[in-house]
Amino acid sequence: MCGIAGIYHFHDQQPSEQVVRSMMDLIHHRGPNDAKLWIGDRVGLGFRRLSIIDVAVGAQPLSNEDDSVWIIFNGEIYNYQELREDLIHRGHQFKTHTDTEVILHLYEEHGSKCVHHLRGMFGFAIWDRNKQELFIARDHFGIKPVYYYQNDEMFVFGSEIKSLLAVPGVQRQVNMNSFYNYLTFQYVPDPNTMYQGIHKLPPAHCITIPFGGQPVIEKYWDPMFEPVDRPLTQIIEEIRDVMRDSVEHHLHSEVERGCFLSSGIDSTITSTLMRSMEPIKTFSVGFEGANNETIIARDTAKQLDTDHYDRIITQEMYFDAVPRAIWHLDEPVADPSAIALYEVARLAKEHVTVVLSGEGADELFGGYRIYREPHSLRYLSWMPEGMQRAVHKMVQAVPFSFYGKNYLLRGTTPLEERFLGNANIMTDDAKVELLRATQSEIAGFTKPFDIARTYYDRTRHLDPVSRMQYIDMNLWMPGDILMKADKLTMAHSLELRVPFLDRKVFDVARSIPAHYRIAEGTTKYALRKAMQGIIPDSVLNRPKLGFPVPMRDWLRTDRANILWEELSASGIDHLVNLTAVEDMFRRHKNGQGDYSRKIWTLHVFALWYRTYMKQQ
């Protein structure tokens, strides 16, 4: 696990070694063990290393036998040993035992098609000196990040945005369309970022920059669900086999490993399978109160016989960590659980260098409660579209609330118009009152449902649950779940591995019929059935908690005054109507509604702005 950074000049100019070093220095946390760079042919490649595999000789940038191809690579390839054997059989010569060199020779063998052979997480850049061509790729699910910026003179890229900001000519300017969508999603959807001109390479995409030509971006894989009706007993065996195989592949390293362990089923599955293969350390954090995850996790760890460590996050600890987490995230992600992840990663780093976790299980196997909604609305789904719209209009016109009104409104709203993913913080109407933007400016923005429509259009042939999962696979998971997972573990120089997000696991999950994903009033039905007799019964059907951050309660204490002071002094008053924000604080504190998520979304943006925009 590492960090990459690079510059490609379009004209006959060598990149500055000092600039590339500055890019590398800003991501020291991603690779504190080593730092090297290579400059030549209008290209500068920089690398920070966290040593995991072939610790002695696995330094980068790395070249092939005749130095005609160079690579910098962030990630892990779990099938690299099998690939290496095949490449040796084909005549390739290796000088290390790293997965990095396997990618290098795969590129020599298959060119840009090398990505189809990789099982793992990756963000890498390859410079082909013979072709004078730069090739950059991001893994299938978006576990590892790649950012880029382009102008008439250069193409700049890296694992983190802060590296790009170190390059002269890269401007810091808020992308107002991104801000508009962030207020709904609580993150900025790919390929945009909160910075004008800086983009994220989406999952399963690659960029080729030919000599004298413009960058060409291509999608090489699609996480499409393809349900195949078959017996549940067969599905159960497939899940058991593939999860054992994935966890086993994710264990390869030359450093000590551990596992995050919460109160839920996903991390328990990962911990249980890992524990069946070796003694392990497990880590959890929680908040004081009724939903303290550490109590449940401690009991699970005892049943699994792990070496367990936990920590209670106080209100003071939480808010002290927020500015540091925002610096590491590079752009605002208003998920309150991000700070819990930051703290559990800090705890784990005291004991191990690699951790496994349960990210991705909900998206693959149908774990979010909202996925049950199509089943609960089935009593209205028989109505033709025209009738649904007529009923919706009639119910909407009723000036008072009544029992079942919300059910009727949601049940007569097409899925494409009601589901954006796991977060829907602010409506477009609410943003008109909040933003200091003209009606014409807002009219020109790409809206949240415009973004989601791209994915809905691809899934007209699927059932509603599969469509919702596909939306989350493409928006919520890379934008929120994996964004914070990468940045907030690497903040502590800790490598996070996610065995649920494995191509072979997805091949099984994608084919499970919807009635085996959501069944008998529970989520992840097939996965739970597959884990009967494997994980403790006490966890098997426990409802999902996530990291239950008591933000709503905190914002009804004096903490709200501190947050308001920070927000109002952040310098965003030219972007946001602070009178409307102050009214949210007042209403929330007086118990006139729950505005905690809206306030937190704005507060995180304000701190990000103060960190990256105001302090230029």
XYZ file of C-alpha atoms in Angstrom:
616
model
C 0.000 0.000 0.000
C 1.491 3.250 -1.076
C 0.988 6.607 -2.705
C 1.698 7.633 -6.290
C 2.195 11.047 -7.893
C 3.263 12.123 -11.349
C 3.491 14.781 -14.050
C 3.381 14.373 -17.820
C 4.342 17.414 -19.917
C 2.733 17.568 -23.353
C 5.622 19.552 -24.785
C 9.354 18.918 -24.748
C 9.937 19.760 -21.092
C 11.267 17.726 -18.181
C 9.264 17.883 -14.943
C 10.893 19.588 -11.984
C 12.369 17.136 -9.491
C 11.558 19.596 -6.719
C 7.878 19.704 -7.710
C 7.599 15.897 -7.844
C 9.266 15.672 -4.424
C 6.779 18.202 -3.057
C 3.936 16.030 -4.376
C 5.473 13.000 -2.638
C 6.128 14.799 0.655
C 2.457 15.697 1.046
C 1.502 12.001 1.036
C 4.246 10.824 3.402
C 1.541 9.109 5.511
C 0.706 6.773 2.618
C 4.270 5.458 2.477
C 6.579 6.299 5.364
C 9.063 3.463 4.622
C 10.603 4.750 1.407
C 10.409 7.499 -1.234
C 11.834 7.438 -4.751
C 11.245 9.153 -8.073
C 12.217 8.810 -11.723
C 12.284 11.600 -14.297
C 12.731 11.261 -18.039
C 11.015 11.726 -21.408
C 8.788 14.609 -20.189
C 7.516 12.395 -17.356
C 8.113 12.511 -13.601
C 7.012 9.551 -11.468
C 7.013 9.774 -7.662
C 6.345 7.045 -5.134
C 5.888 6.674 -1.367
C 6.115 3.131 -0.036
C 4.438 1.299 2.821
C 6.342 -1.992 2.694
C 4.047 -5.032 2.630
C 5.375 -7.539 0.042
C 9.029 -8.176 -0.890
C 10.011 -5.649 1.750
C 13.731 -5.815 0.937
C 13.769 -5.099 -2.810
C 10.271 -3.953 -3.797
C 11.032 -0.257 -4.285
C 9.344 1.865 -6.976
C 9.318 3.403 -9.569
C 10.101 0.027 -11.122
C 11.171 -0.737 -14.699
C 11.316 -3.805 -16.920
C 14.570 -5.438 -18.091
C 15.585 -2.734 -20.576
C 14.033 0.282 -18.791
C 11.569 0.801 -21.640
C 8.519 0.551 -19.353
C 8.178 2.149 -15.896
C 5.441 1.774 -13.276
C 4.246 3.300 -10.015
C 1.519 1.297 -8.287
C -0.684 1.718 -5.208
C -2.573 -1.370 -4.061
C -2.371 -5.147 -3.835
C -2.846 -7.828 -6.496
C -4.051 -11.028 -4.849
C -3.561 -13.379 -7.796
C -0.076 -12.101 -8.634
C 1.686 -15.383 -7.854
C -0.369 -17.308 -10.404
C 0.110 -14.505 -12.931
C 3.848 -14.444 -12.275
C 4.213 -18.146 -13.003
C 2.353 -17.770 -16.300
C 4.471 -14.767 -17.315
C 7.706 -16.610 -16.532
C 6.443 -19.480 -18.689
C 5.943 -16.907 -21.473
C 9.582 -15.805 -21.187
C 9.388 -12.739 -18.949
C 12.292 -12.189 -16.554
C 11.686 -10.889 -13.022
C 14.073 -9.094 -10.685
C 11.686 -8.894 -7.675
C 8.900 -10.971 -6.149
C 6.442 -8.061 -6.075
C 2.959 -7.788 -7.489
C 4.095 -4.462 -8.968
C 6.442 -6.185 -11.402
C 3.680 -8.600 -12.387
C 1.554 -5.658 -13.591
C 4.542 -4.338 -15.503
C 5.051 -7.579 -17.446
C 1.305 -8.043 -17.882
C 1.272 -4.675 -19.617
C 4.111 -5.821 -21.896
C 2.096 -8.922 -22.721
C -1.433 -7.479 -23.013
C -1.155 -3.689 -23.144
C -4.163 -1.865 -21.683
C -6.027 -5.191 -21.481
C -3.793 -6.126 -18.526
C -6.490 -4.832 -16.150
C -8.763 -7.755 -17.073
C -6.284 -10.203 -15.519
C -5.962 -8.448 -12.162
C -7.701 -9.537 -8.984
C -7.181 -6.903 -6.345
C -7.197 -3.185 -5.590
C -5.081 -0.796 -7.581
C -4.305 2.638 -8.886
C -1.257 2.590 -11.137
C 0.512 4.542 -13.874
C 2.718 3.034 -16.587
C 5.055 5.043 -18.824
C 5.808 3.299 -22.111
C 9.016 4.913 -23.393
C 8.856 3.260 -26.805
C 5.327 4.499 -27.481
C 5.846 7.705 -25.463
C 2.493 6.877 -23.917
C 1.122 7.133 -20.371
C -1.409 4.557 -19.149
C -3.295 4.937 -15.835
C -5.870 2.529 -14.365
C -8.101 2.239 -11.296
C -9.434 -1.028 -9.861
C -12.832 -2.544 -10.601
C -14.656 -1.307 -7.477
C -12.781 1.939 -6.789
C -10.989 0.779 -3.648
C -7.867 2.770 -4.517
C -8.155 6.410 -5.662
C -6.671 8.179 -8.684
C -7.061 11.942 -9.214
C -5.961 13.994 -12.196
C -5.739 17.534 -13.550
C -5.076 18.666 -17.109
C -4.327 21.939 -18.852
C -2.661 22.833 -22.161
C 0.805 22.184 -20.750
C 0.571 19.099 -18.570
C -1.332 16.162 -17.134
C -0.921 15.741 -13.355
C -2.089 12.728 -11.334
C -1.835 11.147 -7.894
C -3.395 9.118 -5.090
C -4.491 12.274 -3.275
C -5.621 15.720 -4.377
C -3.182 17.469 -2.053
C -0.321 16.229 -4.245
C -1.872 17.870 -7.294
C -2.295 21.141 -5.418
C 1.489 21.260 -4.935
C 2.007 21.674 -8.688
C 2.350 25.266 -9.958
C -0.550 26.054 -12.276
C -3.128 23.865 -10.497
C -5.786 26.275 -9.248
C -7.877 26.041 -6.084
C -11.461 26.915 -6.916
C -14.734 25.481 -5.638
C -16.751 23.571 -8.208
C -20.219 24.969 -7.466
C -22.019 22.171 -9.292
C -20.129 19.691 -7.090
C -21.122 21.661 -3.981
C -24.743 21.611 -5.131
C -24.710 17.813 -5.465
C -22.676 17.307 -2.290
C -25.524 18.905 -0.317
C -27.702 15.980 -1.409
C -25.275 13.047 -1.586
C -22.961 14.120 1.340
C -20.038 13.425 -1.023
C -19.120 14.479 -4.574
C -19.982 11.747 -7.129
C -17.356 10.638 -9.660
C -15.823 11.903 -11.867
C -16.003 15.369 -10.297
C -14.390 16.623 -7.106
C -15.044 19.724 -5.022
C -12.214 21.394 -6.969
C -12.866 22.980 -10.343
C -10.687 21.212 -12.916
C -9.611 18.276 -10.718
C -11.267 14.930 -11.435
C -11.452 11.418 -10.026
C -10.880 8.508 -12.343
C -14.060 6.434 -11.797
C -13.848 2.775 -10.758
C -13.049 0.312 -13.556
C -11.750 3.078 -15.811
C -8.395 3.703 -17.421
C -6.758 6.671 -19.152
C -4.413 6.477 -22.123
C -2.438 9.564 -23.120
C -0.783 8.925 -26.492
C 2.159 10.939 -27.756
C 0.873 14.212 -29.155
C -2.743 13.259 -28.473
C -5.506 13.951 -25.984
C -6.253 11.658 -23.024
C -8.699 8.864 -23.812
C -10.794 7.582 -20.887
C -12.344 4.114 -21.166
C -14.500 1.926 -18.947
C -13.242 -1.656 -18.898
C -15.773 -3.376 -16.558
C -19.304 -2.896 -15.249
C -20.655 -4.209 -11.899
C -23.950 -5.279 -13.441
C -26.251 -7.668 -11.583
C -27.336 -10.726 -13.569
C -29.642 -12.863 -11.377
C -29.750 -16.583 -12.179
C -32.527 -18.604 -10.582
C -31.108 -21.688 -8.836
C -31.544 -23.540 -5.526
C -30.659 -21.673 -2.346
C -28.525 -24.622 -1.232
C -26.296 -24.119 -4.286
C -26.009 -20.377 -3.608
C -25.037 -21.063 0.006
C -22.181 -23.341 -1.038
C -20.986 -20.845 -3.633
C -20.893 -18.042 -1.039
C -19.031 -20.166 1.506
C -16.425 -21.309 -0.992
C -15.773 -17.924 -2.558
C -15.585 -16.034 0.762
C -13.047 -18.494 2.178
C -11.034 -18.208 -1.007
C -11.143 -14.407 -0.980
C -10.115 -14.051 2.669
C -7.255 -16.512 2.121
C -5.986 -14.480 -0.859
C -6.282 -11.228 1.118
C -3.981 -12.542 3.860
C -0.795 -12.522 1.805
C 1.763 -10.110 3.288
C 5.087 -10.005 5.091
C 3.787 -7.849 7.957
C 1.387 -8.432 10.830
C -2.330 -8.447 10.030
C -5.549 -7.823 11.935
C -9.258 -7.202 11.356
C -11.826 -4.543 12.190
C -14.673 -6.019 14.233
C -17.943 -4.166 14.831
C -21.293 -5.410 16.071
C -22.458 -6.424 12.592
C -22.346 -9.484 10.394
C -19.914 -8.255 7.718
C -16.864 -7.702 9.892
C -17.759 -10.804 11.896
C -17.694 -12.933 8.734
C -14.307 -11.507 7.787
C -12.918 -11.981 11.312
C -14.303 -15.505 11.640
C -12.879 -16.721 8.334
C -9.557 -15.008 9.035
C -9.416 -16.545 12.524
C -10.000 -20.018 11.041
C -6.740 -19.566 9.118
C -4.487 -17.891 11.710
C -4.462 -16.209 15.156
C -5.580 -12.588 14.743
C -5.947 -9.238 16.466
C -9.318 -7.477 16.195
C -10.213 -3.812 16.754
C -13.388 -1.879 17.507
C -14.490 1.551 18.690
C -17.775 2.830 20.046
C -19.597 5.695 21.710
C -20.986 5.777 25.226
C -24.673 4.938 25.419
C -27.185 2.246 24.552
C -25.651 1.409 21.164
C -22.047 1.047 22.303
C -20.561 -1.258 19.664
C -17.545 -2.205 21.762
C -19.660 -4.230 24.203
C -21.060 -6.426 21.429
C -17.753 -6.641 19.555
C -15.928 -7.660 22.738
C -18.361 -10.546 23.221
C -17.931 -11.638 19.579
C -14.143 -11.468 19.889
C -14.310 -13.686 22.965
C -16.333 -16.275 21.041
C -13.856 -16.117 18.138
C -10.841 -16.217 20.491
C -9.119 -13.155 19.024
C -6.630 -10.801 20.629
C -9.069 -7.911 20.911
C -8.566 -4.158 21.405
C -11.250 -1.482 21.703
C -11.637 2.181 22.553
C -14.477 4.500 23.539
C -14.643 7.723 21.509
C -15.651 10.660 23.670
C -17.294 13.760 22.268
C -14.036 15.652 22.782
C -11.981 13.008 20.950
C -14.457 13.007 18.073
C -14.363 16.731 17.407
C -10.618 16.970 17.981
C -10.125 14.449 15.150
C -12.416 16.185 12.649
C -9.914 18.771 11.264
C -7.216 16.105 10.816
C -9.634 13.762 9.069
C -10.814 16.513 6.728
C -7.208 17.283 5.749
C -6.656 13.631 4.897
C -9.939 13.314 2.965
C -8.960 16.163 0.581
C -12.603 17.003 -0.095
C -15.673 16.993 2.159
C -17.368 13.692 3.002
C -20.129 14.375 5.526
C -20.532 10.829 6.816
C -20.470 11.137 10.636
C -19.069 7.593 10.907
C -15.891 8.705 9.102
C -14.373 9.872 12.388
C -15.076 6.503 14.013
C -13.192 4.870 11.142
C -10.336 7.330 11.612
C -10.115 6.377 15.297
C -10.359 2.603 14.847
C -7.605 2.839 12.224
C -5.461 4.793 14.691
C -6.037 2.072 17.273
C -5.216 -0.740 14.830
C -1.988 0.913 13.663
C -0.639 0.618 17.210
C -0.563 -3.165 16.677
C -0.597 -4.097 12.946
C 0.162 -2.748 9.462
C -2.633 -4.513 7.515
C -6.323 -4.873 8.447
C -9.220 -6.635 6.779
C -12.700 -5.145 6.904
C -16.275 -5.769 5.770
C -16.860 -2.921 3.289
C -18.884 -3.865 0.221
C -21.016 -6.640 1.699
C -24.131 -4.467 1.839
C -23.861 -3.351 -1.778
C -23.110 -6.851 -3.105
C -25.489 -8.943 -1.016
C -28.339 -6.478 -0.346
C -27.663 -5.259 3.184
C -29.244 -1.841 3.507
C -32.721 -1.568 5.022
C -33.865 0.705 2.205
C -33.568 -2.298 -0.133
C -36.663 -3.711 1.590
C -38.765 -0.778 0.412
C -39.832 -2.264 -2.971
C -41.306 -5.234 -1.097
C -43.169 -2.991 1.363
C -44.569 -0.900 -1.523
C -45.708 -3.931 -3.525
C -49.397 -3.246 -2.706
C -49.234 -0.170 -4.962
C -46.939 -1.513 -7.669
C -49.822 -3.081 -9.628
C -51.121 0.343 -10.669
C -50.270 1.554 -14.187
C -47.895 4.502 -14.365
C -50.636 6.966 -15.297
C -52.784 5.928 -12.353
C -49.818 6.163 -9.969
C -49.128 9.731 -11.040
C -52.788 10.678 -10.654
C -52.966 9.203 -7.137
C -49.683 10.897 -6.233
C -50.958 14.280 -7.379
C -54.208 13.826 -5.477
C -52.506 12.783 -2.206
C -49.954 15.582 -2.525
C -52.776 18.122 -2.773
C -54.230 17.100 0.613
C -53.234 20.005 2.937
C -52.986 17.924 6.144
C -51.097 14.831 7.264
C -52.812 11.499 7.745
C -51.752 7.938 8.502
C -50.325 6.366 5.350
C -49.817 9.619 3.445
C -46.043 9.179 3.131
C -46.549 5.526 2.115
C -48.890 6.572 -0.674
C -46.535 9.303 -1.860
C -43.482 7.024 -1.985
C -45.420 4.118 -3.456
C -46.666 6.270 -6.330
C -43.248 7.821 -7.010
C -41.147 5.930 -9.569
C -37.969 4.387 -8.139
C -35.892 6.611 -10.448
C -37.390 9.686 -8.757
C -37.140 8.606 -5.118
C -33.867 6.679 -4.658
C -30.440 8.266 -4.969
C -28.623 5.926 -2.625
C -28.034 5.784 1.104
C -27.899 9.530 1.616
C -30.364 12.190 0.486
C -29.568 15.115 2.741
C -31.181 18.117 1.029
C -33.793 18.492 -1.677
C -33.194 20.752 -4.655
C -35.906 23.105 -3.348
C -34.124 23.460 0.006
C -30.849 24.293 -1.730
C -32.428 27.237 -3.565
C -33.016 28.924 -0.185
C -29.566 28.018 1.105
C -27.154 28.769 -1.741
C -26.006 32.209 -2.836
C -26.464 31.367 -6.501
C -28.734 32.827 -9.131
C -31.650 30.876 -10.578
C -29.897 30.765 -13.940
C -26.741 29.335 -12.333
C -28.728 26.640 -10.545
C -30.699 25.900 -13.705
C -27.418 25.092 -15.466
C -26.270 22.590 -12.837
C -26.337 18.846 -13.338
C -28.791 17.695 -10.648
C -28.552 14.613 -8.378
C -31.269 12.714 -10.240
C -29.557 13.540 -13.550
C -26.471 11.756 -12.197
C -28.476 8.746 -10.998
C -30.437 8.543 -14.267
C -27.304 7.396 -16.098
C -27.266 4.239 -13.976
C -31.027 3.744 -13.994
C -31.020 3.798 -17.788
C -28.635 0.821 -17.815
C -30.814 -1.299 -15.503
C -34.314 -1.120 -16.957
C -34.222 -4.904 -17.349
C -33.586 -5.529 -13.640
C -35.805 -5.803 -10.552
C -36.013 -2.763 -8.212
C -33.669 -4.206 -5.557
C -30.940 -4.931 -8.109
C -31.350 -1.442 -9.547
C -30.922 0.108 -6.108
C -27.813 -1.961 -5.477
C -26.381 -0.920 -8.840
C -26.950 2.742 -7.955
C -25.083 2.263 -4.679
C -22.286 0.280 -6.348
C -21.630 3.223 -8.660
C -22.347 6.208 -6.409
C -22.492 5.571 -2.659
C -19.802 2.912 -2.420
C -16.947 4.691 -4.258
C -18.043 8.192 -3.215
C -18.537 7.572 0.500
C -17.677 4.072 1.745
C -14.412 3.492 -0.125
C -13.358 7.131 -0.176
C -13.225 7.344 3.607
C -11.943 3.769 3.947
C -8.832 4.514 1.894
C -8.055 8.011 3.138
C -8.701 7.494 6.847
C -6.746 4.257 7.152
C -3.835 5.542 5.075
C -3.864 8.602 7.342
C -2.261 6.257 9.872
C -0.114 4.346 7.336
C -2.458 1.372 7.700
C -3.363 -0.840 4.736
C -7.050 -1.750 4.534
C -8.142 -4.819 2.571
C -11.770 -5.575 1.704
C -12.328 -9.257 0.803
C -16.015 -8.747 -0.048
C -14.936 -6.475 -2.913
C -13.315 -9.227 -4.901
C -14.157 -10.038 -8.513
C -14.879 -13.696 -7.732
C -17.095 -12.771 -4.788
C -19.006 -10.337 -6.998
C -19.471 -13.007 -9.670
C -21.393 -15.042 -7.079
C -23.256 -12.071 -5.568
C -24.347 -10.610 -8.911
C -26.135 -13.835 -9.832
C -28.186 -14.218 -6.619
C -31.917 -13.649 -7.321
C -33.426 -10.654 -5.519
C -35.789 -12.909 -3.555
C -32.745 -14.549 -1.946
C -31.074 -11.239 -1.137
C -34.102 -9.725 0.619
C -36.343 -12.371 2.221
C -38.254 -13.190 5.406
C -38.096 -9.568 6.534
C -34.306 -9.446 6.591
C -31.473 -8.154 4.441
C -28.520 -10.174 3.058
C -30.679 -13.284 3.409
C -28.511 -15.616 1.309
C -25.318 -14.392 2.982
C -26.819 -14.945 6.442
C -27.944 -18.443 5.469
C -24.462 -19.201 4.143
C -22.902 -18.171 7.447
C -25.136 -20.291 9.671
C -22.912 -22.547 11.725
C -19.832 -20.502 10.807
C -20.214 -17.185 12.635
C -21.699 -16.885 16.162
C -25.500 -17.171 16.288
C -25.618 -13.997 18.396
C -24.471 -11.976 15.366
C -26.252 -13.791 12.571
C -29.514 -11.841 12.592
C -28.506 -8.726 14.499
C -29.777 -5.567 12.756
C -27.203 -3.272 11.153
C -25.979 -0.423 13.376
C -23.098 1.077 11.419
C -21.198 3.473 13.681
C -24.165 5.082 15.513
C -22.695 8.558 16.082
C -24.848 10.540 18.584
C -24.662 13.702 16.472
C -28.323 14.611 16.947
C -27.875 14.719 20.740
C -24.509 16.505 20.615
C -26.011 19.308 18.542
C -28.541 19.997 21.304
C -25.735 20.816 23.739
C -23.203 23.646 23.893
C -21.295 21.807 21.168
C -23.728 23.395 18.695
C -22.439 26.849 19.655
C -18.855 25.813 18.873
C -19.855 24.369 15.507
C -21.791 27.503 14.605
C -18.815 29.695 15.476
C -16.509 27.554 13.331
C -18.955 27.507 10.427
C -19.744 31.227 10.479
C -16.013 32.108 10.634
C -14.959 29.720 7.862
C -15.371 32.193 4.995
C -18.239 30.443 3.165
C -20.718 33.278 3.604
C -20.333 34.231 -0.085
C -21.480 30.712 -1.000
C -24.117 29.999 1.656
C -26.906 31.994 3.284
C -25.707 31.865 6.896
C -29.016 33.224 8.201
C -30.720 30.071 6.930
C -27.986 27.930 8.503
C -28.305 29.707 11.849
C -32.032 29.015 11.723
C -31.269 25.277 11.330
C -29.100 25.397 14.460
C -31.834 27.192 16.405
C -34.615 24.844 15.311
C -32.545 21.752 16.045
C -31.473 22.933 19.489
C -35.085 23.857 20.369
C -36.365 20.433 19.324
C -38.313 21.768 16.333
C -36.907 19.082 14.048
C -33.834 16.972 13.422
C -31.426 19.080 11.359
C -28.288 17.240 12.495
C -27.376 15.715 9.115
C -27.911 19.003 7.274
C -25.855 20.912 9.847
C -23.064 18.339 9.769
C -22.952 18.384 5.959
C -22.526 22.166 5.985
C -20.042 22.091 8.860
C -17.781 19.575 7.119
C -17.846 21.695 3.956
C -16.998 24.799 5.989
C -13.991 23.141 7.638
C -12.829 21.797 4.275
C -13.117 25.289 2.787
C -11.143 26.790 5.661
C -8.453 24.104 5.235
C -8.036 24.038 1.459
C -9.505 27.273 0.078
C -9.287 30.035 2.644
C -5.695 29.256 3.691
C -4.140 29.629 0.249
